[in-house]
Amino acid sequence: MEEGSLYPALHRMEQEGWIKAEWGKTEKNREARFYSLTALGGKRLQQEEESWRRLTEGVARVIRYA
Amino acid sequence: MAWYRQFRNILRPNRLQRDLEKELAFHVTERMEELRQSGMSEAQAERAAHLQFGNLTAQIERTRDMDIPQYLEAVFRNFRLAARSLVKAPAFSLTVILTLAVGIGANSAVFSAIDAVLLRPPPFPNGDALVVLSQARLKSPEPNVAPIRLEDWNRLNSTMLGISGYYAQDSSELSGEMPEKLKREFVAPRFLQVLGVSPALGRDFSPREEHFGGPNAILISDRLWRRRFNRNPDVVGKTLRFEDALFPIIGVMPPSFQFPDRDVDIWSMSPPDAPYAQSRDETWFTGIGRLKPGVTLSQARDNLMTVQSNLARQYPQPDAQISPRMELLKESTVGGMRQSLWILFSSVSLLLLIACINIAALLMSRSTGRQQEIAVRFSLGGTRASVAAQQLAEVFVLALLGAGLGLIVATGASAVFRSLARDLPRIDEIALNWRIVVYCLVCAVATTVLSGLFPAIRSTRRNLSASLAQAGRAQVSGRNPLQLALVGAQVAFAVALLAGAGLLLRSFQELGRVRPGFDPQPVLTLRISTSWGETTDPKGSKQRMDRILEGLASLPGVESSASAAFLPGVPIDVPLDINTAEGRAETEPKMRANARFVSPGYFATLRIPLLAGEICRDGGSQPPIMVNRTFANRYLNGTSAIGHILLVQGNAFIPPGQVQGIVGDARETGLDREPPPIVYWCGVGLQPGTYFLVKAHGEPTAMIATVRRKIHELEPLRSVYDLTPLSDHISGAYAENRLRTILLSGFAVTAVSLACVGLYGTLSYLVSLRRREVALRLALGALRNQVAGQFLAVGLRTAVLGCVAGLVLAAAFARLLSGMLFGVSPTDTVTIAGVLAIVLAVSAAASLIPAVRAARVEPMQALREE
């Protein structure tokens, strides 16, 4: 996977309000955008984790019976 | 918030781009540094970092797509492109914008009139709930209601919040040096409550003032407040003097309050409990009522019918003969304007349609020229929808500009409207407001769809590879039946409009040619303020009338003088059922005639000839009356009419009279109507509203000052007003007619010019398209005449087909107009022949120019051009 594909995803999440971004300086004094999780994003992450957990559990169960 | 950030990003695309580049470049630089530190060379690290990251430009674009609403961006881009391509074709853009400005402007102007006159509720709070009440009584034309019955209706009904009433009288205000005529509206209690308006200054009538014997009180209009009191805020409490009584001003009404009409100066109370107001036969008031919320007109009507039938049981004489009438105030003020306005609106919409077709044809010509551009867009991956959308955006930009300009046109046009038709109801309410702006925008969208959609769809349908390959190398271009069909449709609509205008013009001309049976030249009319109270003394008022008439006739320069309750030639219908004293046999036709109340001098003043008998000979057993020829011939075997006693049954106000003579037929009830049977009552006393007619030797307006002075000398306490030549009154009565004719003619001329521009434009375009074909044919020996003839034939064929279709439309349009025509049939051959001649001549001229231009093509030059 190309590293650049990260950015459309990041910007999409920013538009959804799950993360927020600010311009800042790195240790090397370069300008960069720093992303951080918002409260809304945290909630969404929990939901997604939960559904991922269910999915993997389900898959695991299927594999066990297979 | 997301949409806001996205929207903001559209507005500053450069900044977004810069930020994205910086952010993504940072990633690549960091990765490069990492790789270099792990031991790669600078070049290697850069290459590897870029490889890992993927195509930087593509990633930036993909990221960017997340940050903006894409459809909106497409819209913006389309508009930017549209603006750019329109600026590049200024002649085309300007033509379209001006065409639309005329089309939309005229349309919006008529719409603003329709909005003000027909659509908007009357200018009162919840004006849609106001109704006008009147009564219908057997054998009586009087629609006005007795005060006592109005009170009964108000008390006994259950569907109205309140009922009040009003009647007008011209009064003389006597506190100045000369008596000043003021139009005074006598109102029943609850008047302002029913209308829902309160005074801008001061207060409404108090309950004591609404009763007989209570204190005097008047409300004044904003106009009078400005004129007489210079907007003095301390006007409340000042007094006006009428007929030896002082009336304190209790309030000033707001400027918008002009009810029942804009001429009212003062409102004063007519107490229903006055002793002189107790007869159930009185006919005073026009009723005005307000429906309770949720009550429909027909429910209220039914309820009032029930109330009246109860009254009929209680007072069989006369209430059993009376039935109440009720209609919405909104409907009653408009009258005959409705039909005129809708006809104007439909014609002006036809005009806009012609403009749209014109633009569609222009666009199609243009898009054929742009086939290559379109093909390039397709080959670069543009979808059909996006290419079509871009073309529509262009049209929409033009339509918006046209609508904007149209709004200015509409404002100007409504000013013209107001000045041409000052007397029409509610015409002063026409104004530019947000509804008109919205309407203009709707027009812009509609024009975009009507004129842009079809060309956009058609031009994007072309086969891509074919048009790229062809690239304008066609020697012989195909036929363009569609463009010509559009031009034909334009011609058809123009023919219909022109035929309509022609019929109205011919009617107007006929109206001018009519022999009215009386001579309105040089007659000056005037009125003298009179109160209704004076009419209770018929003898005195008749003496006063005679004295005034004698005084006027004795003036130098005056040939004769007369009085009349109604002006001749101004449409007023007062139909009465009449009977002879001895009664009519069942087999004889019932006598129905228009009543006129005149002084004996009337016939000489208006040169209405005496055919038999004597004019108003006094001394028979009954007061003298005269009949016109139609009446005598239709009902009383011609000359044997003389001597008959005629009476109006059930009408206490019109006494029986003896026929003393027969006069010629005059068009008393309007120039456009055949003279009806008429009965003239001679020598009636002075009544409010009575007209005096003065026949001058010369110019009637020159007499104004003399007449004014004479009346002041005879009747120092009365004001003289409304001094106007009779001919002005008559032409004023046909103002609506004239306005309609002028406007429709204007639209028709515009339509014909637009159609010609369309024909000329399309034909010129065809010629330019076939230049090489023509050059080739000329080189091979074709005659220039033939070439010119060929193009001329195309133009004329289109025009002729358009005319044929137009005649069908014109027939339909004329049917719509038939009620407004006078003296011409809707299928008047002269008009139709004239219209066809004009349209064909103009289309021939419009076709001739491109045709001649085609014949002048220089073969060598044209063929070498490629």
XYZ file of N, CA and C in Angstrom, chain B residues 427-604:
534
model
N -53.949 50.173 -8.669
C -52.802 50.256 -9.563
C -51.616 50.904 -8.839
N -51.901 51.750 -7.847
C -50.799 52.406 -7.137
C -50.098 51.461 -6.178
N -50.647 50.251 -6.047
C -49.958 49.290 -5.177
C -48.878 48.521 -5.933
N -48.805 48.740 -7.240
C -47.781 48.044 -8.012
C -46.424 48.586 -7.612
N -45.557 47.712 -7.179
C -44.231 48.173 -6.778
C -43.278 46.998 -6.841
N -42.023 47.325 -6.912
C -41.003 46.294 -6.909
C -40.906 45.742 -5.493
N -41.097 44.445 -5.334
C -40.905 43.860 -4.012
C -40.249 42.496 -4.180
N -40.023 41.815 -3.073
C -39.269 40.565 -3.176
C -40.003 39.529 -4.020
N -41.336 39.636 -4.049
C -42.072 38.652 -4.865
C -41.703 38.807 -6.339
N -41.532 40.049 -6.773
C -41.192 40.286 -8.171
C -39.770 39.785 -8.436
N -38.874 40.021 -7.458
C -37.498 39.558 -7.626
C -37.476 38.033 -7.744
N -38.228 37.378 -6.850
C -38.292 35.917 -6.917
C -38.866 35.480 -8.258
N -39.912 36.202 -8.679
C -40.525 35.844 -9.957
C -39.504 35.955 -11.090
N -38.706 37.006 -11.073
C -37.666 37.192 -12.098
C -36.692 36.023 -12.079
N -36.316 35.597 -10.875
C -35.384 34.471 -10.770
C -36.011 33.210 -11.349
N -37.288 33.000 -11.009
C -37.985 31.831 -11.558
C -37.984 31.903 -13.081
N -38.229 33.103 -13.602
C -38.193 33.298 -15.051
C -36.822 32.912 -15.595
N -35.769 33.326 -14.888
C -34.418 33.036 -15.362
C -34.201 31.530 -15.433
N -34.632 30.819 -14.390
C -34.456 29.365 -14.384
C -35.282 28.743 -15.510
N -36.528 29.224 -15.641
C -37.394 28.663 -16.680
C -36.794 28.901 -18.065
N -36.269 30.104 -18.304
C -35.671 30.366 -19.617
C -34.464 29.476 -19.836
N -33.676 29.270 -18.763
C -32.507 28.414 -18.920
C -32.934 27.039 -19.397
N -33.949 26.488 -18.720
C -34.390 25.145 -19.073
C -34.992 25.143 -20.476
N -35.873 26.142 -20.734
C -36.584 26.163 -22.016
C -35.631 26.338 -23.190
N -34.681 27.260 -23.011
C -33.863 27.556 -24.183
C -32.550 26.786 -24.183
N -32.091 26.336 -22.993
C -30.767 25.733 -22.953
C -30.751 24.222 -23.001
N -31.786 23.605 -22.437
C -31.734 22.163 -22.247
C -31.637 21.427 -23.577
N -32.503 21.841 -24.482
C -32.581 21.120 -25.745
C -31.279 21.232 -26.540
N -30.760 22.444 -26.757
C -29.476 22.533 -27.459
C -28.369 21.768 -26.741
N -28.361 21.804 -25.401
C -27.295 21.119 -24.663
C -27.363 19.620 -24.908
N -28.580 19.079 -24.856
C -28.727 17.638 -25.077
C -28.331 17.282 -26.504
N -28.775 18.137 -27.414
C -28.559 17.815 -28.815
C -27.067 17.893 -29.166
N -26.404 18.921 -28.668
C -25.014 19.101 -29.082
C -24.107 18.048 -28.456
N -24.537 17.466 -27.348
C -23.674 16.458 -26.735
C -23.998 15.059 -27.241
N -24.924 14.977 -28.172
C -25.314 13.670 -28.671
C -24.422 13.234 -29.823
N -23.722 14.222 -30.395
C -22.916 13.950 -31.585
C -21.926 12.819 -31.373
N -21.729 12.124 -32.429
C -20.773 11.036 -32.404
C -19.368 11.621 -32.307
N -18.655 11.183 -31.254
C -17.366 11.783 -30.933
C -16.355 11.690 -32.070
N -16.098 10.459 -32.515
C -15.022 10.296 -33.495
C -15.390 11.003 -34.798
N -16.675 10.936 -35.127
C -17.097 11.542 -36.387
C -16.792 13.033 -36.395
N -17.127 13.724 -35.272
C -16.955 15.171 -35.325
C -15.485 15.568 -35.227
N -14.697 14.734 -34.519
C -13.263 15.052 -34.486
C -12.659 14.920 -35.879
N -13.082 13.862 -36.558
C -12.520 13.611 -37.872
C -13.001 14.659 -38.872
N -14.281 15.010 -38.731
C -14.866 15.916 -39.706
C -14.234 17.299 -39.619
N -14.189 17.810 -38.391
C -13.507 19.063 -38.101
C -13.765 20.148 -39.136
N -15.020 20.346 -39.461
C -15.351 21.486 -40.312
C -14.923 21.329 -41.751
N -14.631 20.105 -42.131
C -14.174 19.965 -43.503
C -15.335 19.665 -44.449
N -16.558 19.653 -43.888
C -17.705 19.295 -44.716
C -17.850 20.269 -45.885
N -18.022 19.732 -47.046
C -18.237 20.585 -48.208
C -19.711 20.965 -48.294
N -20.548 19.986 -48.101
C -21.978 20.233 -48.136
C -22.519 19.883 -46.765
N -23.067 20.893 -46.040
C -23.564 20.563 -44.715
C -24.976 20.017 -44.834
N -25.367 19.290 -43.810
C -26.690 18.667 -43.848
C -27.765 19.718 -43.717
N -28.985 19.249 -43.804
C -30.098 20.181 -43.607
C -30.205 20.532 -42.130
N -30.839 21.649 -41.834
C -31.032 22.008 -40.426
C -32.504 22.241 -40.154
N -33.301 21.167 -40.297
C -34.751 21.359 -40.195
C -35.158 21.862 -38.813
N -34.403 21.441 -37.793
C -34.833 21.778 -36.447
C -34.733 23.284 -36.194
N -33.596 23.856 -36.601
C -33.436 25.286 -36.386
C -34.521 26.075 -37.111
N -34.811 25.631 -38.338
C -35.837 26.340 -39.105
C -37.209 26.156 -38.462
N -37.433 24.968 -37.894
C -38.723 24.743 -37.234
C -38.881 25.699 -36.060
N -37.780 25.917 -35.337
C -37.843 26.842 -34.204
C -38.183 28.252 -34.684
N -37.528 28.650 -35.780
C -37.822 29.981 -36.320
C -39.283 30.058 -36.747
N -39.772 28.972 -37.364
C -41.176 28.933 -37.792
C -42.104 29.106 -36.598
N -41.762 28.442 -35.480
C -42.594 28.557 -34.281
C -42.617 30.003 -33.799
N -41.452 30.658 -33.863
C -41.398 32.066 -33.457
C -42.343 32.903 -34.297
N -42.263 32.671 -35.610
C -43.128 33.424 -36.521
C -44.588 33.173 -36.163
N -44.904 31.896 -35.862
C -46.287 31.558 -35.552
C -46.774 32.335 -34.337
N -45.970 32.338 -33.265
C -46.378 33.061 -32.055
C -46.520 34.557 -32.347
N -45.572 35.075 -33.134
C -45.617 36.504 -33.436
C -46.895 36.839 -34.209
N -47.270 35.958 -35.143
C -48.494 36.188 -35.908
C -49.699 36.232 -34.972
N -49.736 35.289 -34.017
C -50.871 35.248 -33.097
C -50.962 36.549 -32.303
N -49.821 36.996 -31.776
C -49.834 38.228 -30.982
C -50.222 39.436 -31.821
N -49.647 39.478 -33.026
C -49.926 40.630 -33.876
C -51.403 40.663 -34.275
N -51.959 39.469 -34.518
C -53.373 39.428 -34.878
C -54.226 39.927 -33.719
N -53.871 39.495 -32.489
C -54.607 39.954 -31.311
C -54.533 41.466 -31.189
N -53.299 41.986 -31.310
C -53.117 43.437 -31.191
C -53.885 44.152 -32.294
N -53.844 43.571 -33.499
C -54.547 44.183 -34.624
C -56.039 44.280 -34.358
N -56.593 43.201 -33.803
C -58.030 43.212 -33.526
C -58.368 44.282 -32.490
N -57.537 44.403 -31.459
C -57.804 45.417 -30.438
C -57.686 46.823 -31.029
N -56.662 47.004 -31.874
C -56.482 48.318 -32.495
C -57.674 48.670 -33.361
N -58.131 47.684 -34.134
C -59.286 47.920 -34.992
C -60.515 48.244 -34.150
N -60.672 47.549 -33.007
C -61.809 47.833 -32.135
C -61.737 49.262 -31.657
N -60.527 49.668 -31.295
C -60.345 51.003 -30.767
C -60.694 52.051 -31.813
N -60.252 51.735 -33.034
C -60.534 52.623 -34.155
C -62.048 52.706 -34.391
N -62.692 51.537 -34.339
C -64.142 51.498 -34.531
C -64.851 52.319 -33.462
N -64.343 52.218 -32.244
C -64.951 52.929 -31.136
C -64.876 54.434 -31.387
N -63.761 54.872 -31.976
C -63.602 56.292 -32.280
C -64.555 56.730 -33.376
N -64.949 55.779 -34.217
C -65.783 56.117 -35.361
C -67.265 56.075 -35.057
N -67.584 55.551 -33.861
C -68.980 55.330 -33.538
C -69.739 56.655 -33.509
N -70.981 56.654 -33.977
C -71.804 57.857 -33.838
C -72.614 57.688 -32.568
N -72.254 58.446 -31.530
C -72.861 58.162 -30.222
C -74.306 58.611 -30.107
N -74.769 59.419 -31.052
C -76.145 59.894 -30.939
C -76.240 61.126 -30.069
N -75.095 61.581 -29.539
C -75.066 62.854 -28.825
C -73.725 63.508 -29.138
N -73.612 64.802 -28.815
C -72.397 65.514 -29.178
C -71.637 65.917 -27.906
N -70.554 65.207 -27.578
C -69.844 65.506 -26.326
C -68.980 66.763 -26.411
N -68.748 67.272 -27.623
C -67.902 68.471 -27.783
C -68.732 69.716 -27.629
N -68.352 70.835 -27.413
C -67.506 71.317 -26.344
C -68.329 71.452 -25.074
N -68.419 70.373 -24.312
C -69.225 70.389 -23.093
C -68.307 70.249 -21.887
N -68.494 71.152 -20.934
C -67.742 71.083 -19.686
C -68.647 70.476 -18.616
N -68.120 69.548 -17.831
C -68.926 68.989 -16.745
C -68.361 69.459 -15.413
N -69.228 69.556 -14.429
C -68.759 69.928 -13.095
C -69.737 69.373 -12.071
N -69.281 69.326 -10.840
C -70.170 68.892 -9.772
C -70.141 69.911 -8.645
N -71.203 69.919 -7.877
C -71.335 70.865 -6.783
C -71.664 70.079 -5.524
N -70.949 70.385 -4.452
C -71.157 69.591 -3.237
C -72.587 69.725 -2.744
N -73.171 68.616 -2.370
C -74.561 68.539 -1.939
C -74.634 67.479 -0.862
N -75.521 67.628 0.066
C -75.632 66.574 1.076
C -76.882 65.744 0.815
N -76.879 64.513 1.309
C -78.057 63.661 1.147
C -79.234 64.227 1.919
N -78.921 64.940 2.998
C -79.985 65.501 3.825
C -80.901 66.426 3.036
N -80.314 67.187 2.076
C -81.118 68.137 1.311
C -82.185 67.457 0.465
N -81.942 66.189 0.117
C -82.882 65.533 -0.800
C -84.224 65.265 -0.139
N -84.294 65.450 1.188
C -85.586 65.240 1.844
C -86.561 66.372 1.504
N -86.051 67.460 0.935
C -86.910 68.579 0.534
C -86.850 68.702 -0.984
N -87.634 67.848 -1.708
C -87.507 67.793 -3.174
C -87.795 69.131 -3.833
N -88.766 69.832 -3.292
C -89.146 71.089 -3.926
C -87.984 72.090 -3.864
N -87.440 72.224 -2.653
C -86.330 73.157 -2.455
C -85.135 72.788 -3.312
N -84.836 71.504 -3.373
C -83.647 71.121 -4.122
C -83.859 71.304 -5.618
N -85.112 71.182 -6.059
C -85.378 71.412 -7.470
C -85.252 72.896 -7.815
N -85.749 73.742 -6.897
C -85.608 75.188 -7.119
C -84.143 75.585 -7.194
N -83.345 75.010 -6.262
C -81.918 75.325 -6.223
C -81.270 74.913 -7.548
N -81.655 73.735 -7.992
C -81.119 73.213 -9.244
C -81.452 74.160 -10.393
N -82.702 74.577 -10.472
C -83.112 75.462 -11.566
C -82.339 76.770 -11.526
N -82.127 77.282 -10.290
C -81.421 78.549 -10.176
C -79.973 78.404 -10.676
N -79.346 77.311 -10.301
C -77.958 77.091 -10.742
C -77.909 76.959 -12.261
N -78.860 76.191 -12.822
C -78.865 75.986 -14.266
C -79.052 77.300 -15.013
N -79.983 78.132 -14.499
C -80.200 79.436 -15.133
C -78.955 80.293 -15.050
N -78.355 80.291 -13.875
C -77.143 81.087 -13.676
C -76.051 80.673 -14.647
N -75.880 79.367 -14.820
C -74.836 78.879 -15.726
C -75.153 79.270 -17.161
N -76.426 79.135 -17.550
C -76.797 79.427 -18.930
C -76.647 80.909 -19.242
N -76.755 81.767 -18.193
C -76.689 83.210 -18.439
C -75.258 83.684 -18.636
N -74.269 82.814 -18.387
C -72.874 83.233 -18.514
C -72.548 83.524 -19.970
N -71.715 84.562 -20.207
C -71.295 84.808 -21.600
C -70.436 83.638 -22.083
N -70.618 83.249 -23.327
C -69.841 82.135 -23.872
C -70.484 80.793 -23.620
N -71.595 80.793 -22.892
C -72.274 79.526 -22.633
C -73.525 79.451 -23.493
N -73.671 78.351 -24.204
C -74.812 78.199 -25.083
C -76.002 77.654 -24.299
N -75.763 76.594 -23.541
C -76.853 76.048 -22.739
C -76.264 75.268 -21.581
N -77.123 74.950 -20.611
C -76.646 74.178 -19.470
C -77.671 73.108 -19.149
N -77.219 72.062 -18.474
C -78.120 70.958 -18.157
C -77.565 70.233 -16.954
N -78.382 69.349 -16.400
C -77.869 68.494 -15.334
C -78.220 67.066 -15.675
N -77.434 66.133 -15.113
C -77.694 64.717 -15.348
C -77.124 63.932 -14.186
N -77.842 62.897 -13.796
C -77.348 62.074 -12.695
C -76.171 61.230 -13.160
N -76.184 60.839 -14.431
C -75.085 60.040 -14.980
C -74.601 60.689 -16.265
N -73.294 60.551 -16.522
C -72.764 61.150 -17.744
C -73.041 60.240 -18.931
N -73.430 60.818 -20.076
C -73.669 59.994 -21.258
C -72.357 59.426 -21.791
N -72.398 58.201 -22.279
C -71.219 57.603 -22.898
C -70.283 56.937 -21.911
N -70.523 57.164 -20.614
C -69.705 56.506 -19.600
C -70.495 55.300 -19.101
N -69.912 54.103 -19.214
C -70.713 52.902 -18.936
C -71.286 52.858 -17.517
N -72.578 53.112 -17.422
C -73.299 52.909 -16.158
C -74.660 52.343 -16.539
N -74.995 51.242 -15.922
C -76.238 50.566 -16.239
C -77.212 50.750 -15.079
N -78.378 51.323 -15.325
C -79.390 51.369 -14.266
C -80.676 50.766 -14.823
N -80.725 49.448 -14.947
C -81.911 48.837 -15.556
C -83.084 48.839 -14.576
N -84.253 49.166 -15.083
C -85.458 49.182 -14.252
C -86.572 48.439 -14.979
N -87.409 47.769 -14.193
C -88.622 47.194 -14.781
C -89.694 48.270 -14.724
N -90.308 48.529 -15.865
C -91.261 49.637 -15.956
C -92.610 49.096 -16.407
N -93.649 49.750 -15.947
C -94.978 49.331 -16.357
C -95.785 50.570 -16.744
N -96.860 50.352 -17.507
C -97.741 51.484 -17.792
C -98.811 51.531 -16.716
N -99.435 52.714 -16.584
C -100.427 52.879 -15.511
C -101.569 51.894 -15.677
N -101.931 51.626 -16.948
C -103.077 50.734 -17.156
C -102.654 49.265 -17.120
N -101.362 49.005 -17.002
C -100.900 47.619 -16.929
C -100.663 47.061 -18.316
N -99.847 46.044 -18.387
C -99.498 45.450 -19.667
C -100.166 44.090 -19.771
N -100.606 43.757 -20.970
C -101.188 42.437 -21.173
C -100.087 41.393 -21.083
N -100.498 40.169 -20.725
C -99.534 39.079 -20.587
C -98.730 38.870 -21.869
N -99.393 39.111 -23.010
C -98.754 38.822 -24.295
C -97.694 39.857 -24.659
N -97.812 41.043 -24.095
C -96.854 42.086 -24.450
C -95.523 41.846 -23.734
N -94.421 42.265 -24.359
C -93.129 42.053 -23.702
C -93.003 42.925 -22.460
N -92.329 42.397 -21.464
C -92.086 43.176 -20.245
C -91.181 44.352 -20.580
N -91.482 45.508 -19.980
C -90.686 46.692 -20.305
C -89.493 46.783 -19.365
N -88.332 46.865 -19.977
C -87.117 47.023 -19.175
C -86.309 48.140 -19.824
N -85.966 49.146 -19.018
C -85.278 50.292 -19.604
C -84.211 50.806 -18.655
N -83.265 51.540 -19.214
C -82.290 52.235 -18.398
C -82.873 53.576 -17.981
N -82.660 53.925 -16.723
C -83.203 55.185 -16.230
C -82.145 56.268 -16.280
N -82.540 57.460 -16.710
C -81.653 58.620 -16.683
C -82.432 59.784 -16.079
N -81.754 60.570 -15.251
C -82.419 61.683 -14.571
C -81.754 62.963 -15.028
N -82.488 63.773 -15.783
C -81.871 64.910 -16.460
C -82.729 66.159 -16.304
N -82.107 67.308 -16.615
C -82.889 68.547 -16.674
C -83.372 68.709 -18.116
N -84.408 69.510 -18.354
C -84.941 69.640 -19.721
C -83.893 70.106 -20.730
N -82.894 70.859 -20.267
C -81.885 71.369 -21.191
C -80.921 70.297 -21.700
N -81.013 69.104 -21.134
C -80.074 68.032 -21.456
C -80.023 67.736 -22.950
N -81.213 67.667 -23.560
C -81.269 67.226 -24.959
C -80.665 68.264 -25.895
N -80.913 69.562 -25.590
C -80.329 70.608 -26.426
C -78.821 70.658 -26.218
